[in-house]
XYZ file of C-alpha atoms in Angstrom:
606
model
C 137.367 41.127 170.192
C 138.684 44.711 170.338
C 136.276 47.402 169.048
C 136.891 48.599 165.509
C 139.082 52.192 166.103
C 137.464 53.791 163.215
C 134.204 52.698 163.786
C 133.411 56.549 165.365
C 135.638 58.284 163.104
C 134.429 60.376 160.354
C 134.262 58.923 157.072
C 137.228 61.142 155.816
C 139.642 60.098 158.546
C 139.141 56.520 157.706
C 139.791 57.251 154.031
C 142.763 59.198 154.619
C 144.313 56.219 156.824
C 143.558 53.702 154.224
C 145.334 56.232 151.652
C 148.128 56.721 153.894
C 148.428 52.645 154.273
C 148.473 52.349 150.461
C 150.804 55.136 149.831
C 153.036 53.384 152.702
C 153.015 50.291 151.032
C 154.406 51.684 147.743
C 157.348 53.825 149.918
C 158.305 50.342 151.261
C 158.599 49.035 147.827
C 160.444 51.730 146.456
C 162.783 51.957 149.460
C 163.259 48.111 148.708
C 164.158 48.670 144.983
C 166.720 51.784 145.769
C 168.664 49.789 147.872
C 168.686 47.019 145.237
C 170.012 49.631 143.139
C 172.800 50.688 145.478
C 173.571 47.312 145.842
C 174.325 46.936 142.392
C 176.747 49.786 142.228
C 178.724 48.078 144.963
C 178.331 44.676 143.124
C 180.345 46.282 140.162
C 182.806 43.276 139.140
C 185.357 44.928 136.868
C 188.887 43.520 137.338
C 191.235 45.975 139.010
C 194.826 45.627 137.337
C 196.421 46.050 140.859
C 194.371 42.917 142.216
C 196.726 39.910 141.118
C 199.651 41.905 143.085
C 197.566 42.387 146.183
C 196.226 39.021 146.807
C 200.072 37.792 145.747
C 201.932 39.766 148.110
C 199.387 39.003 151.211
C 199.808 35.308 150.371
C 203.481 35.474 150.419
C 203.317 37.731 153.801
C 201.194 34.860 155.276
C 203.252 32.019 153.954
C 206.702 33.556 154.799
C 205.289 34.735 158.364
C 206.823 38.397 158.024
C 206.298 41.156 155.819
C 208.529 42.141 152.899
C 210.758 45.242 153.410
C 211.998 45.356 150.058
C 210.920 44.926 146.420
C 209.860 41.853 145.285
C 209.456 40.645 142.028
C 211.012 43.326 140.040
C 214.962 43.060 138.549
C 214.856 46.979 138.518
C 214.711 47.376 142.016
C 216.307 45.074 143.998
C 217.020 45.670 147.742
C 215.232 49.045 147.393
C 213.194 49.695 150.295
C 209.551 48.946 150.206
C 206.917 50.747 151.858
C 203.688 49.088 151.663
C 200.683 51.168 153.126
C 198.111 48.475 152.318
C 199.251 45.855 154.335
C 195.969 44.891 156.078
C 194.198 45.141 153.004
C 196.405 42.892 151.083
C 196.225 40.472 154.096
C 192.619 40.656 153.987
C 192.501 39.901 150.157
C 194.771 36.924 150.534
C 192.832 35.574 153.246
C 189.455 36.016 151.529
C 190.592 34.479 148.348
C 191.964 31.680 149.780
C 188.927 31.079 152.324
C 186.030 32.593 150.520
C 186.844 32.075 146.468
C 185.986 34.622 144.282
C 182.103 34.504 144.693
C 182.542 35.108 148.216
C 184.956 37.683 148.011
C 182.403 39.584 145.596
C 179.551 38.761 148.307
C 182.126 40.533 150.614
C 182.457 43.527 148.679
C 178.943 44.210 148.466
C 177.874 43.852 151.116
C 181.079 46.438 152.858
C 179.129 48.862 150.416
C 175.558 48.123 151.990
C 177.348 48.624 155.453
C 178.735 52.069 154.534
C 174.949 53.075 153.137
C 173.223 51.337 156.110
C 175.620 53.573 158.483
C 174.484 56.565 156.420
C 170.567 55.603 156.814
C 171.535 55.347 160.480
C 172.712 58.660 160.757
C 170.045 60.363 159.035
C 167.336 58.674 161.106
C 169.164 60.225 163.928
C 168.519 63.350 162.172
C 165.005 62.542 161.629
C 165.035 62.222 158.163
C 162.714 59.699 156.268
C 163.813 56.719 155.042
C 162.518 57.153 151.360
C 164.243 60.654 151.204
C 167.410 59.125 152.538
C 167.734 56.103 150.283
C 166.661 58.430 147.116
C 169.820 60.554 147.899
C 172.257 57.640 148.970
C 171.419 55.996 145.568
C 172.811 59.035 143.857
C 175.738 58.925 146.529
C 175.902 55.134 145.759
C 176.225 55.803 141.906
C 179.034 58.123 142.557
C 181.045 55.461 144.448
C 180.368 52.710 141.719
C 183.489 53.554 139.912
C 185.569 53.414 142.897
C 184.341 50.073 144.015
C 186.612 47.315 142.260
C 188.137 44.992 144.668
C 190.759 47.059 145.572
C 192.683 48.350 149.039
C 190.459 51.666 148.805
C 187.798 49.643 149.986
C 189.004 49.625 153.549
C 189.388 53.528 153.034
C 185.642 53.888 152.402
C 184.950 51.707 155.433
C 186.923 53.658 157.552
C 185.952 56.790 156.480
C 182.468 55.759 157.033
C 183.306 54.316 160.584
C 184.892 57.708 161.265
C 182.137 60.228 160.015
C 179.669 57.909 161.858
C 181.605 58.209 165.207
C 181.587 61.979 164.852
C 177.959 62.473 164.216
C 177.239 60.244 167.225
C 179.634 62.577 169.559
C 178.071 65.871 167.911
C 174.431 64.527 167.927
C 173.104 67.077 169.758
C 175.653 70.002 169.159
C 174.086 73.717 169.124
C 175.997 76.743 169.298
C 173.782 79.614 170.259
C 175.202 82.077 168.189
C 173.679 80.597 165.195
C 170.476 81.973 163.989
C 167.200 80.133 164.461
C 168.187 78.586 167.951
C 165.139 77.891 170.007
C 165.115 79.686 173.255
C 163.714 76.851 174.790
C 166.464 74.446 173.609
C 169.822 73.776 175.771
C 172.403 75.828 174.882
C 175.331 73.653 174.704
C 174.383 69.850 175.399
C 177.643 67.799 176.563
C 179.814 66.515 174.019
C 179.501 62.810 174.258
C 183.049 61.687 174.303
C 183.012 58.000 174.228
C 182.261 57.694 170.246
C 185.411 60.456 170.057
C 187.517 57.982 171.792
C 187.484 55.464 168.921
C 188.033 57.972 166.240
C 191.959 57.508 166.599
C 191.469 53.501 166.812
C 189.941 53.674 163.554
C 192.924 55.716 161.976
C 195.294 53.449 163.067
C 193.480 50.389 161.289
C 193.024 53.256 158.376
C 196.913 53.840 158.455
C 197.496 50.181 157.904
C 194.908 49.877 155.236
C 195.406 52.068 152.491
C 196.960 55.701 151.536
C 193.615 57.168 151.837
C 194.400 57.816 155.607
C 195.805 61.223 154.834
C 192.472 62.555 154.022
C 191.032 60.665 157.192
C 193.183 62.509 159.471
C 192.385 65.727 157.750
C 189.046 65.413 157.926
C 188.877 64.476 161.542
C 191.601 67.385 162.799
C 189.154 70.056 160.429
C 186.086 69.022 162.061
C 187.449 68.665 165.572
C 189.162 71.997 164.986
C 186.079 73.763 163.550
C 184.082 72.738 166.895
C 186.843 74.233 169.059
C 186.506 77.433 166.824
C 183.161 77.260 167.696
C 183.487 77.093 171.546
C 186.063 79.844 171.371
C 183.657 82.441 169.410
C 180.719 81.387 171.963
C 182.992 81.337 175.371
C 181.340 80.082 178.295
C 182.542 78.886 181.438
C 183.911 75.568 181.365
C 184.669 75.587 177.557
C 188.412 75.413 178.210
C 188.526 71.904 179.217
C 186.014 70.536 176.344
C 188.613 72.675 173.594
C 191.967 70.593 175.381
C 189.841 67.282 175.241
C 189.045 67.929 171.273
C 192.817 68.924 171.075
C 193.816 65.907 172.690
C 191.394 63.835 170.411
C 192.860 65.445 167.374
C 196.543 64.710 168.713
C 195.451 61.345 169.104
C 194.216 60.950 165.419
C 198.217 62.474 164.165
C 199.873 60.199 166.586
C 197.923 57.697 165.074
C 199.666 58.017 161.647
C 202.650 56.557 163.449
C 201.247 53.538 164.464
C 202.484 51.243 161.458
C 205.434 49.042 160.931
C 207.436 51.869 159.142
C 206.991 54.517 162.006
C 208.126 57.836 160.607
C 209.231 56.423 157.616
C 205.904 56.174 156.290
C 205.078 59.720 156.978
C 208.246 61.110 155.287
C 207.516 58.825 152.454
C 203.881 60.271 151.962
C 205.088 63.689 152.198
C 207.531 63.075 149.639
C 205.292 61.057 147.518
C 202.189 63.139 147.898
C 204.300 66.274 146.978
C 205.335 65.001 143.841
C 202.989 65.234 140.811
C 201.291 62.321 139.152
C 200.524 63.223 135.710
C 200.803 59.794 134.345
C 198.349 58.373 136.493
C 194.724 59.188 135.631
C 193.176 58.877 139.015
C 195.279 61.977 139.959
C 193.888 64.019 137.105
C 190.622 66.080 137.305
C 187.499 64.756 135.569
C 186.463 65.584 132.327
C 183.174 65.616 130.822
C 184.073 62.402 128.652
C 184.889 60.155 131.840
C 182.308 58.240 133.044
C 182.028 59.178 136.643
C 181.657 63.032 135.421
C 178.342 63.703 135.440
C 177.464 61.616 138.454
C 179.617 64.114 140.210
C 177.889 66.852 138.495
C 174.741 65.892 139.485
C 175.683 65.184 143.479
C 177.469 68.623 143.105
C 174.158 69.986 141.994
C 172.051 68.441 144.873
C 174.545 69.381 147.710
C 174.434 73.159 146.461
C 170.501 73.093 146.066
C 170.024 71.077 149.503
C 172.737 73.439 151.532
C 171.448 76.608 149.489
C 167.699 76.236 150.382
C 167.086 74.148 153.532
C 165.183 75.503 156.288
C 167.455 73.575 158.876
C 170.434 74.872 160.667
C 173.549 75.061 158.511
C 176.552 73.271 159.990
C 179.483 76.111 158.477
C 182.094 73.494 159.740
C 180.793 70.556 157.759
C 180.287 73.091 154.556
C 183.601 74.209 154.542
C 185.151 70.627 154.948
C 182.659 69.726 152.194
C 183.870 72.497 150.091
C 187.422 71.529 150.747
C 186.747 67.749 149.623
C 184.894 69.306 146.878
C 187.718 71.613 145.434
C 190.119 68.002 145.865
C 187.281 66.021 144.085
C 187.457 68.291 140.581
C 190.985 68.056 140.869
C 191.778 64.770 141.023
C 189.426 61.930 140.327
C 190.164 59.795 143.409
C 188.851 62.162 145.937
C 185.130 61.863 144.420
C 184.531 59.115 146.633
C 185.282 60.932 149.732
C 183.038 63.622 148.832
C 180.441 61.213 147.951
C 180.834 59.415 151.491
C 180.470 63.179 153.130
C 177.628 64.113 151.099
C 176.049 60.874 152.381
C 176.360 61.374 155.999
C 175.726 65.324 155.994
C 173.234 66.270 153.251
C 170.431 64.266 153.716
C 168.595 66.412 156.621
C 168.646 69.128 153.859
C 167.524 67.370 151.192
C 164.635 66.183 153.463
C 164.094 70.127 154.356
C 163.862 71.315 150.654
C 161.580 68.425 149.874
C 159.302 69.003 152.435
C 159.029 72.781 151.820
C 158.141 72.430 147.996
C 155.870 69.162 149.072
C 154.045 71.313 151.626
C 153.900 74.274 148.954
C 152.376 71.656 146.275
C 149.807 70.354 148.838
C 148.346 73.728 150.347
C 144.753 72.896 150.082
C 144.986 69.879 148.712
C 143.162 66.588 150.392
C 144.664 63.165 150.740
C 143.539 60.968 147.617
C 143.546 57.002 147.428
C 145.391 55.987 144.018
C 143.057 54.334 141.517
C 143.193 50.601 142.027
C 144.435 50.722 137.949
C 147.381 53.032 139.235
C 148.290 51.864 142.264
C 148.944 48.216 140.458
C 150.480 49.358 137.758
C 153.180 50.966 139.978
C 153.388 47.954 142.288
C 153.937 45.716 138.985
C 156.702 48.190 137.656
C 158.223 48.396 141.244
C 158.187 44.645 141.174
C 159.753 44.316 137.817
C 162.309 46.584 138.659
C 163.306 44.522 141.575
C 163.354 41.444 139.628
C 165.549 42.705 137.056
C 167.543 44.362 139.546
C 167.890 41.352 141.668
C 169.013 38.975 138.396
C 171.510 41.625 137.834
C 172.871 41.677 141.121
C 173.050 38.005 141.486
C 175.078 37.513 138.088
C 177.685 39.803 139.230
C 178.254 38.334 142.658
C 179.146 34.843 140.903
C 182.262 35.997 138.553
C 184.868 38.372 138.276
C 185.811 38.403 134.581
C 188.967 38.905 132.941
C 188.576 40.015 129.316
C 191.084 38.484 127.096
C 190.585 41.902 124.616
C 191.569 43.965 127.938
C 194.426 41.670 129.631
C 197.125 39.589 127.939
C 195.395 36.383 128.700
C 196.410 34.698 125.722
C 200.044 36.476 125.708
C 200.658 34.725 128.939
C 199.136 31.239 128.016
C 201.852 31.710 124.892
C 204.597 32.459 127.329
C 203.660 29.292 129.552
C 203.255 27.121 126.552
C 206.763 27.966 125.167
C 208.971 28.042 128.582
C 209.606 31.688 128.563
C 210.907 33.200 131.466
C 213.153 35.756 132.554
C 213.092 39.593 133.025
C 209.983 41.195 131.590
C 209.187 44.980 130.866
C 205.623 45.064 130.665
C 203.072 47.568 130.308
C 202.057 49.035 133.551
C 198.657 48.001 134.023
C 199.308 44.628 133.025
C 202.477 44.203 135.125
C 200.692 42.926 138.350
C 198.781 40.321 136.502
C 202.257 38.966 134.844
C 204.037 39.149 137.948
C 201.564 37.042 139.796
C 200.703 34.701 136.765
C 204.481 33.885 135.775
C 206.255 34.267 139.363
C 208.665 32.896 140.520
C 210.357 32.541 137.143
C 209.679 35.810 135.612
C 210.211 39.296 137.546
C 209.356 42.715 135.904
C 210.906 45.915 135.319
C 208.115 48.002 136.820
C 204.533 47.577 138.193
C 201.458 49.486 139.949
C 203.317 49.862 143.152
C 204.800 52.743 141.853
C 206.914 54.997 143.964
C 206.370 52.408 147.202
C 209.003 50.559 145.987
C 210.307 52.019 142.563
C 213.165 54.875 142.560
C 211.691 57.774 140.388
C 214.410 57.034 138.003
C 212.953 53.609 137.046
C 209.505 55.309 137.085
C 210.813 57.566 134.614
C 212.332 55.528 132.294
C 209.099 52.862 132.324
C 206.515 55.767 131.499
C 209.277 57.098 129.140
C 209.017 53.836 127.170
C 205.231 53.709 127.464
C 204.284 57.365 126.893
C 207.050 59.233 125.801
C 206.638 63.128 126.371
C 203.128 62.532 126.915
C 202.003 65.698 125.662
C 204.581 67.564 127.839
C 202.373 66.124 130.745
C 204.959 64.276 132.739
C 206.738 64.647 135.886
C 210.411 63.210 135.826
C 213.717 63.303 138.235
C 216.316 65.619 137.397
C 218.537 62.413 137.486
C 216.526 61.330 134.648
C 217.958 62.664 132.026
C 216.148 63.409 128.634
C 213.396 61.403 127.702
C 214.690 58.040 126.147
C 211.959 55.511 125.212
C 214.830 52.819 124.759
C 216.390 53.138 128.118
C 214.424 50.482 129.870
C 215.185 47.594 127.168
C 218.839 47.804 128.287
C 218.635 48.482 132.143
C 218.773 45.341 134.120
C 219.180 43.435 130.908
C 215.401 42.285 130.274
C 214.683 39.543 127.777
C 211.267 39.936 126.952
C 208.872 42.658 126.557
C 205.476 42.205 126.699
C 203.557 45.755 124.947
C 200.084 46.710 125.337
C 199.218 47.881 121.613
C 197.065 50.544 122.837
C 200.309 52.647 123.645
C 201.523 53.607 120.052
C 204.798 55.109 121.809
C 205.978 51.707 123.539
C 204.685 49.994 119.744
C 206.963 52.603 117.810
C 209.945 52.330 120.373
C 209.931 48.283 119.701
C 209.292 48.837 115.755
C 212.657 50.730 115.798
C 214.391 48.817 118.177
C 213.570 45.701 115.799
C 215.077 47.539 112.487
C 217.831 49.374 114.147
C 220.835 47.865 115.958
C 220.889 45.023 113.698
C 217.445 43.970 115.144
C 218.253 43.771 118.631
C 214.509 42.653 119.094
C 212.689 40.073 117.715
C 208.547 39.679 117.581
C 207.507 36.485 118.879
C 203.751 36.842 119.565
C 201.344 39.617 118.570
C 197.172 39.631 118.891
C 194.754 42.373 118.872
C 196.051 43.994 122.286
C 199.433 42.745 122.608
C 203.007 42.353 121.299
C 205.583 39.964 123.148
C 209.375 40.872 121.719
C 212.234 38.626 122.801
C 216.162 39.686 122.634
C 217.309 38.654 119.178
C 220.479 36.916 120.169
C 218.749 34.468 122.511
C 215.429 33.544 120.939
C 216.719 34.026 116.892
C 219.926 31.869 117.402
C 218.719 28.005 116.300
C 221.930 26.983 118.727
C 220.617 28.659 121.601
C 218.373 26.713 124.337
C 215.737 29.426 124.069
C 215.600 29.221 120.546
C 211.666 29.811 119.086
C 211.438 28.663 115.556
C 209.339 30.823 113.234
C 206.673 28.061 112.662
C 206.286 28.320 116.766
C 205.400 32.237 116.498
C 202.235 33.620 116.736
C 202.092 36.710 114.618
C 198.648 38.048 113.806
C 195.869 40.438 114.580
C 193.196 38.064 115.938
C 191.087 39.598 118.803
C 189.815 37.535 121.342
C 186.689 38.358 122.928
C 186.790 35.494 125.950
C 185.715 36.277 129.535
C 188.019 34.289 132.078
C 187.332 33.806 135.555
C 189.847 35.584 137.856
C 192.644 34.675 138.247
C 192.822 33.861 134.466
C 196.386 32.209 135.135
C 198.019 30.047 132.336
C 197.258 26.651 132.214
C 200.486 24.888 132.776
C 202.057 22.224 130.658
C 200.993 18.801 131.245
C 197.770 20.013 132.914
C 199.721 20.445 136.068
C 197.798 23.050 138.030
C 200.707 24.675 140.110
C 198.453 27.845 139.614
C 194.632 28.338 139.367
C 193.788 27.139 136.164
C 191.584 29.686 134.175
C 187.706 28.671 133.966
C 186.053 29.860 130.542
C 183.048 31.589 131.358
C 180.122 31.414 128.504
C 179.223 35.458 128.883
C 178.565 38.411 126.885
C 180.445 41.801 127.714
C 178.244 43.847 129.507
C 178.159 47.951 128.722
C 179.654 48.700 132.226
C 182.555 46.419 131.623
C 184.319 49.209 129.951
C 188.144 48.710 128.663
C 191.076 50.382 130.593
C 191.540 53.819 128.985
C 194.700 54.473 127.290
C 196.663 56.204 129.959
C 197.789 54.232 132.899
C 195.574 53.943 135.922
C 196.641 53.904 139.469
């Protein structure tokens, strides 16, 4: 039998070891609870308005064996070029929902988020960060990412960004420059760059450029990082540096060239330059965060944490990372959609400095104090609290991984069922946030005037007339083509000869336009259906005339303000007449709405 290692140790040493063991147990339980908190953020199961379209386009590509080059499912942009910069994401979504189902895709989405956190933890471990410190900070990162984690192509942007940052950290893991302060003389002045991870950065960008438009941010971050390292070597010139600088320049050039590895070649670059050069005041994700936004205070907390960590750290500050962080932070406060990139950079670069600040505070507070074992009552109370929190988190996480609910008081579930029941079809003007739902649910019989693909497949003039209808002047916050003429909310009602209009009643301008259209011009439009959130209008000369084959009798119309609170499993397509399931049928869920299943804001989001 091995001898007791503490047999000859003084009682104080054994006592300290026992205390450390008990604190270690508590730390492990806290780490598990923090990781479950991160998983809960990534299990966010609010439906994205564009998900229906992404899955539909991917399925059509798989069925046809080729990618569409011109706009589909629309009557206002037939034959117009379609620059689909999210093709790999749409293929992944189509394959995933066809083979894994809703639950499988929700689990995959959550695992993708946890993979990002896992990469951050791995990099933090390389830097010597304690797991509990890293997990606590990464929970704040996950909270900032939560709002950006519905099922959408941006997820591939986040995965590619995390992979790229991991490779950069691996390549420059031991990077030190002698001109920095606090450089220990005994350390090597300049360890060699590990070129192997750097070689894969352009490969990641090739995947990224075919997955989501966020690749533009990735190229900028990668090139800025490599440029910064090259500047460091130019400032601290040493023999043998020029070949390394040339190597970094070659990697940066390869990152830029990766942008052209897409089905459109230079066409994608030209479209991106044109699109990003035009403001998007109508799209909420391109607006700056406001205190009323759910993400605002999480961003403030992350910004304050970064400022404290980088401002009071005892570790060396990396000016390259600081400059990039500040630039991305500027973009985050300018555009909501860039908050996610600020969170990702923070997760990879800030934990070592968080630990430095916390270690200094802990050392100062514990100076002269002895290690004390927690009292049994306190210890078991803490364990019980952590276990109870873990239980609640686990139940919440499990429930979110089972359903992707479509709320009938947010989406026109009942209006689409009315359209299906009454065999209505044709050319539909539909509110922006509902367009891809209607497009997928009613295809191929019905096409739409405009949808969330925005400028990728619609001329600016078509974009303008649809937002003229939806928003009007929008408080003067509109960007329109000079060829669109003055704002005219009714123009979209005649362009391309639509016969149906589906209005979101939370847009008062669109409701007022339809009210005027029904009263003016001899009542050109007639109300066929209305509930608490939607109105369906049809051409009066088509649906009001008893001699018309499309006539809808007054007793067949449903006009009211009834509010439905049903939650229906995605895709929530209408049930076909006669029970024919040519589309997936909705599965009614007996659920209550949770607080975080927020309604879509009144202004359209991308």
